[in-house]
mmCIF file of C-alpha atoms in Angstrom:
data_model
loop_
_atom_site.group_PDB
_atom_site.id
_atom_site.type_symbol
_atom_site.label_atom_id
_atom_site.label_comp_id
_atom_site.label_asym_id
_atom_site.label_seq_id
_atom_site.Cartn_x
_atom_site.Cartn_y
_atom_site.Cartn_z
ATOM 1 C CA MET L 1 41.629 28.561 -81.751
ATOM 2 C CA SER L 2 40.488 29.515 -78.265
ATOM 3 C CA ASP L 3 42.358 28.602 -75.104
ATOM 4 C CA ASP L 4 39.458 26.359 -74.053
ATOM 5 C CA ALA L 5 39.641 24.365 -77.286
ATOM 6 C CA ARG L 6 43.414 24.062 -77.035
ATOM 7 C CA TRP L 7 43.141 22.926 -73.399
ATOM 8 C CA GLY L 8 40.401 20.418 -74.267
ATOM 9 C CA LYS L 9 42.487 18.992 -77.098
ATOM 10 C CA CYS L 10 45.551 18.768 -74.854
ATOM 11 C CA ARG L 11 43.560 17.075 -72.111
ATOM 12 C CA MET L 12 42.019 14.638 -74.598
ATOM 13 C CA SER L 13 45.390 13.588 -76.006
ATOM 14 C CA ASP L 14 46.684 13.263 -72.442
ATOM 15 C CA GLY L 15 43.776 10.992 -71.549
ATOM 16 C CA ALA L 16 44.313 8.954 -74.709
ATOM 17 C CA ARG L 17 47.989 8.535 -73.849
ATOM 18 C CA ILE L 18 47.118 7.404 -70.300
ATOM 19 C CA LEU L 19 44.438 5.060 -71.633
ATOM 20 C CA ALA L 20 46.864 3.567 -74.165
ATOM 21 C CA GLY L 21 49.483 3.001 -71.485
ATOM 22 C CA PHE L 22 46.894 1.432 -69.182
ATOM 23 C CA ALA L 23 45.601 -0.856 -71.942
ATOM 24 C CA ARG L 24 49.145 -1.866 -72.848
ATOM 25 C CA SER L 25 50.012 -2.746 -69.232
ATOM 26 C CA VAL L 26 46.729 -4.585 -68.595
ATOM 27 C CA HIS L 27 46.440 -6.331 -71.981
ATOM 28 C CA PRO L 28 48.497 -9.455 -71.103
ATOM 29 C CA PHE L 29 46.305 -10.131 -68.071
ATOM 30 C CA ILE L 30 43.115 -9.691 -70.095
ATOM 31 C CA PHE L 31 44.489 -11.908 -72.863
ATOM 32 C CA SER L 32 45.458 -14.721 -70.492
ATOM 33 C CA PHE L 33 42.104 -14.421 -68.700
ATOM 34 C CA VAL L 34 40.169 -14.636 -71.973
ATOM 35 C CA MET L 35 42.241 -17.606 -73.139
ATOM 36 C CA ARG L 36 41.663 -19.370 -69.810
ATOM 37 C CA GLN L 37 37.905 -18.779 -70.080
ATOM 38 C CA ALA L 38 37.892 -20.017 -73.688
ATOM 39 C CA THR L 39 39.733 -23.234 -72.822
ATOM 40 C CA LYS L 40 37.414 -23.767 -69.851
ATOM 41 C CA MET L 41 34.340 -23.378 -72.079
ATOM 42 C CA LYS L 42 35.827 -25.688 -74.699
ATOM 43 C CA ARG L 43 36.557 -28.313 -72.048
ATOM 44 C CA SER L 44 33.014 -28.152 -70.640
ATOM 45 C CA GLN L 45 31.555 -28.559 -74.151
ATOM 46 C CA THR L 46 33.549 -31.762 -74.805
ATOM 47 C CA ASP L 47 32.445 -33.356 -71.512
#
């Protein structure tokens, strides 16, 4: 395995770890936003 490949793999796993942490921290906000939009759409359909 070359140094470039090892560095690329390390960087990729680092990015994945950052992305996972970001998704985990942002997820509740996205979830609540989606639920709010869904209830709003449901309410407008019943009117």
